[in-house]
Coordinates of C-alpha atoms and ligand atoms in Angstrom, one line a residue:
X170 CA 93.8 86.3 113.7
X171 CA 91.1 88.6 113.2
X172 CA 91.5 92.4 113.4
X173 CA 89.0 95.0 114.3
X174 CA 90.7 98.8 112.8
X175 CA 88.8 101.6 114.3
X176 CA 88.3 104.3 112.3
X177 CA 87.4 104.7 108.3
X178 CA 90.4 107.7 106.8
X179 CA 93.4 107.4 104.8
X180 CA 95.4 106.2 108.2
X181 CA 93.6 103.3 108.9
X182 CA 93.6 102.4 104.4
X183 CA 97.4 101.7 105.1
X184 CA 97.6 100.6 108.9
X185 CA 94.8 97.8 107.3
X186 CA 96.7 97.1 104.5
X187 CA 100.3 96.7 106.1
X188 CA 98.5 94.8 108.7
X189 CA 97.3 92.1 106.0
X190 CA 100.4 91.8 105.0
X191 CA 100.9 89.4 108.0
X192 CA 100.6 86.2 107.3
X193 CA 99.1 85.3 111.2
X194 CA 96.1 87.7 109.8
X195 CA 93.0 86.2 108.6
X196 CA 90.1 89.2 108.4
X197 CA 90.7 93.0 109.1
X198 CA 87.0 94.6 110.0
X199 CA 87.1 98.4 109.5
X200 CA 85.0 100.3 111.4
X201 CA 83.6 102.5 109.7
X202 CA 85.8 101.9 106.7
X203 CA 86.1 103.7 103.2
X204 CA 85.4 102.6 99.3
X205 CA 89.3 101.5 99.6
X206 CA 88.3 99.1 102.0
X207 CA 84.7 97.9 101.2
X208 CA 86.8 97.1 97.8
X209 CA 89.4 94.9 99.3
X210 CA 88.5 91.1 99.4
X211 CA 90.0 90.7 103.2
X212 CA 88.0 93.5 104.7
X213 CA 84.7 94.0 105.5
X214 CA 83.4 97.3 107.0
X215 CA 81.3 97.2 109.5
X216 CA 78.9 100.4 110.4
X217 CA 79.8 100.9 114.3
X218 CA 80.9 104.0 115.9
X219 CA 79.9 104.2 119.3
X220 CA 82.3 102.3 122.2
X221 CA 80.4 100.0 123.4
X222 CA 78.5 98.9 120.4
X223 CA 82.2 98.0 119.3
X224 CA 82.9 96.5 122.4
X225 CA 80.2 94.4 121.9
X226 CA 80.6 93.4 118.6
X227 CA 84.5 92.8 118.7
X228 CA 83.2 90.0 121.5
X229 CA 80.7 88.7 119.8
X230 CA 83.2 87.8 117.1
X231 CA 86.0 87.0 118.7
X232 CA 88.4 89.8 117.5
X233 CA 91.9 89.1 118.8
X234 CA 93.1 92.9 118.3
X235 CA 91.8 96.0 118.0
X236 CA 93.5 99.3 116.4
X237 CA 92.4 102.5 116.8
X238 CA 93.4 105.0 113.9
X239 CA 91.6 108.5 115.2
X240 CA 91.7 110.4 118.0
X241 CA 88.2 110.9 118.5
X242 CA 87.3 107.7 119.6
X243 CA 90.4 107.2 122.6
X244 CA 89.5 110.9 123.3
X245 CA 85.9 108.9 124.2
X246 CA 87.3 106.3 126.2
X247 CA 87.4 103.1 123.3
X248 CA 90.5 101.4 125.2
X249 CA 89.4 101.7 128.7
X250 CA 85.7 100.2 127.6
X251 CA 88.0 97.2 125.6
X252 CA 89.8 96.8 128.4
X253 CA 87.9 97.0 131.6
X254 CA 86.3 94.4 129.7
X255 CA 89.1 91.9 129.3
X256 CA 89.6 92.7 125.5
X257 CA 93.3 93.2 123.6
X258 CA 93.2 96.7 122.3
X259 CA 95.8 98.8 121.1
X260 CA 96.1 103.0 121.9
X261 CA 96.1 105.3 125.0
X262 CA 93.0 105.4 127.7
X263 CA 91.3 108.2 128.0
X264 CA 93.7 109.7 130.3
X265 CA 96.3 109.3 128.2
X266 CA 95.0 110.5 124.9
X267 CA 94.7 114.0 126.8
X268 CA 98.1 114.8 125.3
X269 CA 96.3 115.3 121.7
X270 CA 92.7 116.0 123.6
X271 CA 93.6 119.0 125.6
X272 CA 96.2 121.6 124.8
X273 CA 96.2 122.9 128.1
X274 CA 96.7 119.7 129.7
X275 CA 99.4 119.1 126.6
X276 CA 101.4 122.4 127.8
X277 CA 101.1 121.7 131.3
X278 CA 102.1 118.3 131.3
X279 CA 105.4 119.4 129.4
X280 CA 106.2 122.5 131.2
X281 CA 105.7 120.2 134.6
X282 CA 108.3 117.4 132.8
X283 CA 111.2 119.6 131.1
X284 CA 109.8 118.9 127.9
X285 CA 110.8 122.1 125.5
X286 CA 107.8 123.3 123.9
X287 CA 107.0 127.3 123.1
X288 CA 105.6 129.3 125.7
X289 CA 102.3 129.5 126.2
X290 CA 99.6 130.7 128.7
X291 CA 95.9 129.5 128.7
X292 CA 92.6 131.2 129.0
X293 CA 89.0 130.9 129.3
X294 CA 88.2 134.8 130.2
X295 CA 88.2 136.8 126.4
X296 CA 88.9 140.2 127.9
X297 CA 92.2 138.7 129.5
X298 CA 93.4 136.7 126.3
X299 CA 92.8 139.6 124.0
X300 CA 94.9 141.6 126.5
X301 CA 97.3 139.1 126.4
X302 CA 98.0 139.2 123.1
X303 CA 98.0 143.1 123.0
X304 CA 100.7 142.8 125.2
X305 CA 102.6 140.0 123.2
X306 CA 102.3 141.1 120.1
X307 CA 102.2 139.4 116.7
X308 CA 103.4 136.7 114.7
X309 CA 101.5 134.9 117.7
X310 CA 99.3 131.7 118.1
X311 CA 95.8 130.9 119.3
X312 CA 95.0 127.0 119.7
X313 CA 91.7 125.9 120.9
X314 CA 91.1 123.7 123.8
X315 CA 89.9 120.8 122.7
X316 CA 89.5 118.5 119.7
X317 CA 88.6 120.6 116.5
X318 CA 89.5 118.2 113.3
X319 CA 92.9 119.8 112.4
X320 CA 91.0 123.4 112.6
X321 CA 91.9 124.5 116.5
X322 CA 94.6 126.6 115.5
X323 CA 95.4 129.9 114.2
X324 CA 99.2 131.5 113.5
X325 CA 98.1 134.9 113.2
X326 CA 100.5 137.0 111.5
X327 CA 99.1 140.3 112.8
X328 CA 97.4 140.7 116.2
X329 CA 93.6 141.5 114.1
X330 CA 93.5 138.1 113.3
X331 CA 95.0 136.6 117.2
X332 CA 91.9 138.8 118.0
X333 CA 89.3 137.4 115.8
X334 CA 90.5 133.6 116.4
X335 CA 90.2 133.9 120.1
X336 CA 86.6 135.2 120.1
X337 CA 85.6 132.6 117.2
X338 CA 87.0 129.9 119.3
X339 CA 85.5 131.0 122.8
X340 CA 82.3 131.6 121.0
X341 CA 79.9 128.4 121.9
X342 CA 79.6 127.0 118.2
X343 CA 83.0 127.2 117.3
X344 CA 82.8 123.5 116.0
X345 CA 85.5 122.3 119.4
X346 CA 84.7 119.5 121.4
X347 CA 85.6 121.4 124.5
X348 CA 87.2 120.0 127.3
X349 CA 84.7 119.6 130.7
X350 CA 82.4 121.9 128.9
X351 CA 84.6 124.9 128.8
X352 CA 86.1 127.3 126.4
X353 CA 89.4 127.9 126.7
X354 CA 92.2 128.9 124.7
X355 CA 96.3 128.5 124.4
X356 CA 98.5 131.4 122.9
X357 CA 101.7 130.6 122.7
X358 CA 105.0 132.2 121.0
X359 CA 105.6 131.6 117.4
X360 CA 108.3 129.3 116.9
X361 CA 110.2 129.4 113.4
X362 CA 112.5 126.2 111.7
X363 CA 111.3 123.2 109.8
X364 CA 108.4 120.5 111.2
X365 CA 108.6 117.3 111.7
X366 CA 106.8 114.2 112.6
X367 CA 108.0 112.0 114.7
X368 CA 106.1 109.0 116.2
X369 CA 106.6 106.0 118.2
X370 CA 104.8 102.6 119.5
X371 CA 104.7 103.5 122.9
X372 CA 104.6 100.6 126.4
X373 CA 104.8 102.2 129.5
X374 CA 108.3 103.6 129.6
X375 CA 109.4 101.7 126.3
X376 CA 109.5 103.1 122.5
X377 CA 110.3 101.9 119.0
X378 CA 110.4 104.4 117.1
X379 CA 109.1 104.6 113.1
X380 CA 110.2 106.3 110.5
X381 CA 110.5 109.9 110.5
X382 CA 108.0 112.1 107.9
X383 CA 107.3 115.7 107.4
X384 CA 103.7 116.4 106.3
X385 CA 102.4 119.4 104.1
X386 CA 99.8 121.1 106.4
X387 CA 98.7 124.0 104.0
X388 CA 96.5 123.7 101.0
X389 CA 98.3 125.0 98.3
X390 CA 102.1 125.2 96.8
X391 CA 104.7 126.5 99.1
X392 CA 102.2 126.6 101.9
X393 CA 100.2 129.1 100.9
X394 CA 96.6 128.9 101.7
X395 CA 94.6 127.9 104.9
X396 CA 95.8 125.0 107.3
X397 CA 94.3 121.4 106.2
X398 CA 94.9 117.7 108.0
X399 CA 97.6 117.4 105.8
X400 CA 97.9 117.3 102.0
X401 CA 100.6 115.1 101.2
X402 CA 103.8 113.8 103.1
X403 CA 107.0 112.2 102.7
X404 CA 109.5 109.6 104.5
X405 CA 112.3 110.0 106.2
X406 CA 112.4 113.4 106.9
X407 CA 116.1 114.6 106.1
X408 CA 115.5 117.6 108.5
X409 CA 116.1 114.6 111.4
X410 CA 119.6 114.1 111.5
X411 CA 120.9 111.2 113.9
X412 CA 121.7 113.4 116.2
X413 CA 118.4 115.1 116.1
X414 CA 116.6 111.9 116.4
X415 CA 119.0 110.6 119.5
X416 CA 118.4 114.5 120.9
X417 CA 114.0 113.7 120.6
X418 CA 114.4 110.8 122.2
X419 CA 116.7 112.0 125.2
X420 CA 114.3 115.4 125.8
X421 CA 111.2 114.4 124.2
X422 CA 110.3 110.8 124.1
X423 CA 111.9 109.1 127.1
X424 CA 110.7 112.2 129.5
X425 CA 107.1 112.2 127.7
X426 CA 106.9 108.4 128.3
X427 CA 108.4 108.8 132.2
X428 CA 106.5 111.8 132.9
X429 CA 102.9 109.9 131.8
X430 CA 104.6 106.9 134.3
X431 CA 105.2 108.9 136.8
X432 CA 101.7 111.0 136.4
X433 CA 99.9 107.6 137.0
X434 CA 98.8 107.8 133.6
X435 CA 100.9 105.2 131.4
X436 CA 101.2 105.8 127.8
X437 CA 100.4 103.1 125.5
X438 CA 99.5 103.5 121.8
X439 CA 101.2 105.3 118.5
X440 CA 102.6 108.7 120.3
X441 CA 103.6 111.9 117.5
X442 CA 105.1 114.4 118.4
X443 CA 104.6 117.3 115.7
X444 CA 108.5 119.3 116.2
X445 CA 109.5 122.6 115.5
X446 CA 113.5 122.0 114.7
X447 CA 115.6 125.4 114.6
X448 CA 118.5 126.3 112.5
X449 CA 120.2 125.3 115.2
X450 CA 119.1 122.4 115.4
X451 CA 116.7 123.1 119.0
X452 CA 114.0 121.2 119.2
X453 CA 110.3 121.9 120.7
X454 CA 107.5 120.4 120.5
X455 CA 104.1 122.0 118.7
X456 CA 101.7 119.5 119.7
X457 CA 100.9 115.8 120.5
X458 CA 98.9 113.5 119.1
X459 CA 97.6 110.3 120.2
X460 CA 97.8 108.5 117.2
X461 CA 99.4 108.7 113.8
X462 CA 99.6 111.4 111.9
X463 CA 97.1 111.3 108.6
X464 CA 98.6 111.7 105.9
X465 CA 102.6 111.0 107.0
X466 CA 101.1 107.2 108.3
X467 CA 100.8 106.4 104.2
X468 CA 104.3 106.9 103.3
X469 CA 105.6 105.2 106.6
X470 CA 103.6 102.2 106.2
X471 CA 105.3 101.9 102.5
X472 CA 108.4 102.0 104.1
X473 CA 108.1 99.0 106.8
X474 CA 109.1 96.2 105.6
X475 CA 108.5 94.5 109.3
X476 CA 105.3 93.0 110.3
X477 CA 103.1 95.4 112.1
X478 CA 100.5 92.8 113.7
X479 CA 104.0 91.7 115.3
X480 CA 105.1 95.2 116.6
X481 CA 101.1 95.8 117.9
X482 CA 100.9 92.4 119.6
X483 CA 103.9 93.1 121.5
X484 CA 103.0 96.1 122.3
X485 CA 99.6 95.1 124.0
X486 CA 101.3 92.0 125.9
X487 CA 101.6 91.9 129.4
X488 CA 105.4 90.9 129.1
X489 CA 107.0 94.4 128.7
X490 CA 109.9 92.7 127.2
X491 CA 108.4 91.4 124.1
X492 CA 108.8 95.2 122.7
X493 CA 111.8 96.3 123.9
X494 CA 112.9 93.2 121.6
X495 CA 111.8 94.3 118.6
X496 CA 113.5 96.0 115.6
X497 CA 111.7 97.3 112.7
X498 CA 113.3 97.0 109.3
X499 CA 112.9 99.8 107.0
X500 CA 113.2 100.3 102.8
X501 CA 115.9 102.2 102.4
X502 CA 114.1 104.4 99.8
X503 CA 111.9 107.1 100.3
X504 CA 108.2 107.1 100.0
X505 CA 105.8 110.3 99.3
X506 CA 102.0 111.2 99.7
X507 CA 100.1 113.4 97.7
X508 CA 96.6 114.2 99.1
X509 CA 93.6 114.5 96.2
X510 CA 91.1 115.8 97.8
X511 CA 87.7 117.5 97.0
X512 CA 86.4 120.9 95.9
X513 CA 86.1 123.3 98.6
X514 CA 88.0 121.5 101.2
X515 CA 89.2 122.0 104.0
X516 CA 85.4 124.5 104.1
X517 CA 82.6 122.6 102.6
X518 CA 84.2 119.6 100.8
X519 CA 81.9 119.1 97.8
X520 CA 80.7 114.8 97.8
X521 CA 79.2 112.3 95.5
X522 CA 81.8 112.6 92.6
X523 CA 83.0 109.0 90.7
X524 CA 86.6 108.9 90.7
X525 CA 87.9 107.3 87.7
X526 CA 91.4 105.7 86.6
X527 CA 91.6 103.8 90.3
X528 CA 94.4 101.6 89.9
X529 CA 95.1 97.4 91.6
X530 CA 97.0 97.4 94.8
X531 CA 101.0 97.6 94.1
X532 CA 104.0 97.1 96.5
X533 CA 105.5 100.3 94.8
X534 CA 102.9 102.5 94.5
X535 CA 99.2 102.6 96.6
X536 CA 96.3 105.0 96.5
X537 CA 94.9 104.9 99.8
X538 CA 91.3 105.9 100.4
X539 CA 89.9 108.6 102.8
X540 CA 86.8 110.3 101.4
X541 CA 85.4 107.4 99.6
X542 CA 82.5 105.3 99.1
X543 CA 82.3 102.2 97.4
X544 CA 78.3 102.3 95.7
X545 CA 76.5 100.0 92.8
X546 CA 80.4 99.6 91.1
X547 CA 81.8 103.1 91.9
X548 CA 83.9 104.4 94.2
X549 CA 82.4 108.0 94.9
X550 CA 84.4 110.9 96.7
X551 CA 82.1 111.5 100.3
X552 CA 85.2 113.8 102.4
X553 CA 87.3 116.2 101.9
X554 CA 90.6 114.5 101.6
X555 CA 89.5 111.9 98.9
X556 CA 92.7 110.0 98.3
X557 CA 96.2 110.0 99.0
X558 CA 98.6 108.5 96.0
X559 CA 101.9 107.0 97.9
X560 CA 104.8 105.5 95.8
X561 CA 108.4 105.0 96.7
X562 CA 111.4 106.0 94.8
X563 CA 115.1 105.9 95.4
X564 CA 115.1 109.5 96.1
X565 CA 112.4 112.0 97.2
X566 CA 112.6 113.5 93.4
X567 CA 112.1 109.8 92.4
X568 CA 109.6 109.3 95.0
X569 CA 107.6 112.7 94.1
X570 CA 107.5 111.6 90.1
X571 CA 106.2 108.2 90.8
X572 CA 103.0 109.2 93.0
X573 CA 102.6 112.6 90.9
X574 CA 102.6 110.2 87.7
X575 CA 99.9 107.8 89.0
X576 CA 98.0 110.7 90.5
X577 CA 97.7 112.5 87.0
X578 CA 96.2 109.1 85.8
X579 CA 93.7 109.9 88.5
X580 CA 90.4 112.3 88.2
X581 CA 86.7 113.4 90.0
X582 CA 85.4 116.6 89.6
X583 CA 87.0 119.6 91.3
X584 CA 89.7 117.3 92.7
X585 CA 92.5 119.5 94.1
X586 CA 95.7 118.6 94.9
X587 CA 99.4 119.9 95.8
X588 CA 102.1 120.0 93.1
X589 CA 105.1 119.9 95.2
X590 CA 104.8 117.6 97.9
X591 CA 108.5 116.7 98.8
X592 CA 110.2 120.6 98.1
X593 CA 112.2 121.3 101.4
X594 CA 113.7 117.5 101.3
X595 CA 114.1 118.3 97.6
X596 CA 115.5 121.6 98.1
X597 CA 117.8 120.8 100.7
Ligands
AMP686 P1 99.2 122.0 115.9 O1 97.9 121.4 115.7 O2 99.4 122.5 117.3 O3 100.3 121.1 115.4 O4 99.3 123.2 114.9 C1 99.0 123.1 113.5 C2 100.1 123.8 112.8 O5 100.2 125.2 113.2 C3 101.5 123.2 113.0 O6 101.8 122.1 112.2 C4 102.4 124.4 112.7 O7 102.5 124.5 111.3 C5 101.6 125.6 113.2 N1 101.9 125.9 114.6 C6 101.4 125.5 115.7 N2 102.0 126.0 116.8 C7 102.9 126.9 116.3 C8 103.9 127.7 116.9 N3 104.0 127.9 118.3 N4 104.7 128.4 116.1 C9 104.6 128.3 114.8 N5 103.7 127.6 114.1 C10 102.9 126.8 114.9
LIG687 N1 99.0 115.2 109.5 C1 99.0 115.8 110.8 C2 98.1 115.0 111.7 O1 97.7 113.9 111.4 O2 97.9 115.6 112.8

């Protein structure tokens, strides 16, 4: 079979690369791709963006699935244009991928289902928001409407900087894609406990779910530092007990799925829900996403040991039952992330660096391209997040030594990354 992967980060490196691991696969295209994957002998990357250009092509080739990695493109519609035109693609419509799209339609749809997220209003008038938070007081948090690459929101830990972060992000070149044109903004009550990641393959009212991760959001050791896509991440998360998981399913997945059902908007595609799990083991949910998460999608692909072109053909059949049969098999060890990623990131990642001591492809351990070109030989940093070294180890110590001992074989200029990927599993 021949696979189109939309999308060119470190998620769509490893969805690629488990993906090849099926022996029905004959040629993954990877669109746009990385150095990672102009490097690999099965791919070839192909320099598409835009829906129906990859509509087009995917027919002209006779592509027999597509994947879509980022939210960007099913925020733009890439599934319903596959579709309306008869092709097999895998992710949420349009109307779907509004979960991750639009906060306000997010916190709305969950307050309408009984789904337990913090509480929130949403604004578009300034004067009223910045009374708002006058009134709520701080630790509070201000999320922009619309998609804004990992940088939409703000916890502000005194109400100066609620302030600021709601006139930045109603301002007109805040850098959001804003939803129908408008500005608007979310604040909603600061939730404390531990995160977790939590994601599905999602059919209609069917789920099977992954493995759970917890990703590393800030840029330095014990989050300190601004908020990033993610610098490193680890799987399973120890934080989900069984009776956590059983509890996200019973208030967060099944009524998520049945409330999209009922909404006339079915849900196909990854689903992640990004929790906040209490000492008391409550459970809310900070956001969704439409996809996998970037960099906790590494680690889990490691750790499958099923075939995923399986699990995403069954999910894109018309018989409904072909996924409720399916049971993924996990390695029982753990697998960890660390993200190497350029000077100056998340601001003004710095480009065009070599990066030298790449290593071959490895069941055990993988460095999965993000930022990467592959030029004249060399494989050049172009992105912020440059790399992400993934190993697996019996334990999360084990895990963390592997991938931190390939990464210090590793360099480019100004590279920056985490030392302590792993500390709360490690800790606990
Ligand atoms: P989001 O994109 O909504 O997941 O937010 C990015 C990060 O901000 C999350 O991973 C959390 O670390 C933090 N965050 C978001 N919402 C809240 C909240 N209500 N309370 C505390 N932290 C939050
Ligand atoms: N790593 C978090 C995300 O992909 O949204």
């Amino acid at each position: 079979m021949k696979i189109l992967m939309v999308g060119g980060g470190g998620r769509e490196h490893a969805l690629a690369w488990k993906l090849n691991q099926s022996p029905q696969v004959q040629r993954i295209y990877v669109a746009l791709g990385n150095g990672g994957t102009a490097k690999h002998k099965d791919f070839d990357n192909i320099a598409l963006t835009d829906k129906v250009a990859l509509r087009e092509w995917a027919q002209a080739h006779a592509i027999d699935l597509t994947v879509v990695g980022p939210e960007a493109p099913l925020a733009a519609g890439v599934v319903d244009e596959f579709r309306n035109h008869g092709l097999r693609i895998f992710g949420p419509t349009q109307a779907a991928a509004q979960l991750e799209s639009s906060k306000a339609f997010s916190k709305a749809f969950m307050l309408r289902h009984g789904i337990p997220t913090a509480e929130y209003q949403s604004f578009e008038d300034a004067a009223l928001a910045h009374a708002y938070v006058d009134a709520q007081g701080a630790p509070i948090v201000v999320k922009a409407d619309g998609l804004a690459a990992g940088k939409g929101v703000v916890v502000a830990m005194d109400i100066q900087e609620a302030h600021a972060a709601i006139d930045h992000m109603l301002a007109k070149d805040a850098g959001v894609q804003h939803n129908h044109g408008v500005a608007r903004v979310v604040i909603e009550e600061f939730l404390e406990g531990e995160e977790a990641s939590f994601m599905v393959v999602a059919q209609g009212l069917t789920a099977v779910t992954l493995a759970t991760s917890q990703d590393h959001k800030r840029l330095l050791d014990a989050d300190m530092g601004p908020n990033t896509g993610g610098m490193g991440a680890y799987s399973p998360a120890p934080v989900v007990t069984p009776e956590i998981h059983a509890k996200v399913m019973r208030e967060v997945i099944h009524p998520t799925l049945k409330g999209m059902q009922q909404d006339g908007i079915p849900y196909t595609g990854f689903l992640y829900a990004g929790l906040m799990i209490d000492s008391a083991g409550k459970v809310k949910v900070l956001e969704f996403n439409c996809r996998m998460g970037d960099p906790e999608t590494q680690p889990i692909m490691m750790r499958l040991k099923s075939d995923l072109l399986e699990l995403l053909w069954a999910a894109t059949d018309a018989d409904t039952q072909q996924l409720e049969n399916i049971e993924l098999q996990w390695d029982r060890r753990c697998a960890l992330g660390v993200v190497m990623a350029a000077a100056n990131y998340p601001s003004t990642p710095e480009v065009g660096q070599e990066i030298h001591g790449l290593p071959s492809d490895s069941e055990e351990a993988m460095v999965f391209h993000a930022g990467t070109v592959f030029q004249d030989g060399k494989v050049l940093t172009s992105g912020g997040r440059v790399l992400c070294v993934t190993a697996l180890g019996d334990t999360v110590k084990q895990a963390q030594h592997h991938a931190y001992a390939l990464a210090d074989k590793l360099h480019f200029k100004g590279m920056q990354m985490r030392r302590d990927i792993g500390f709360r599993a490690i800790r606990r």
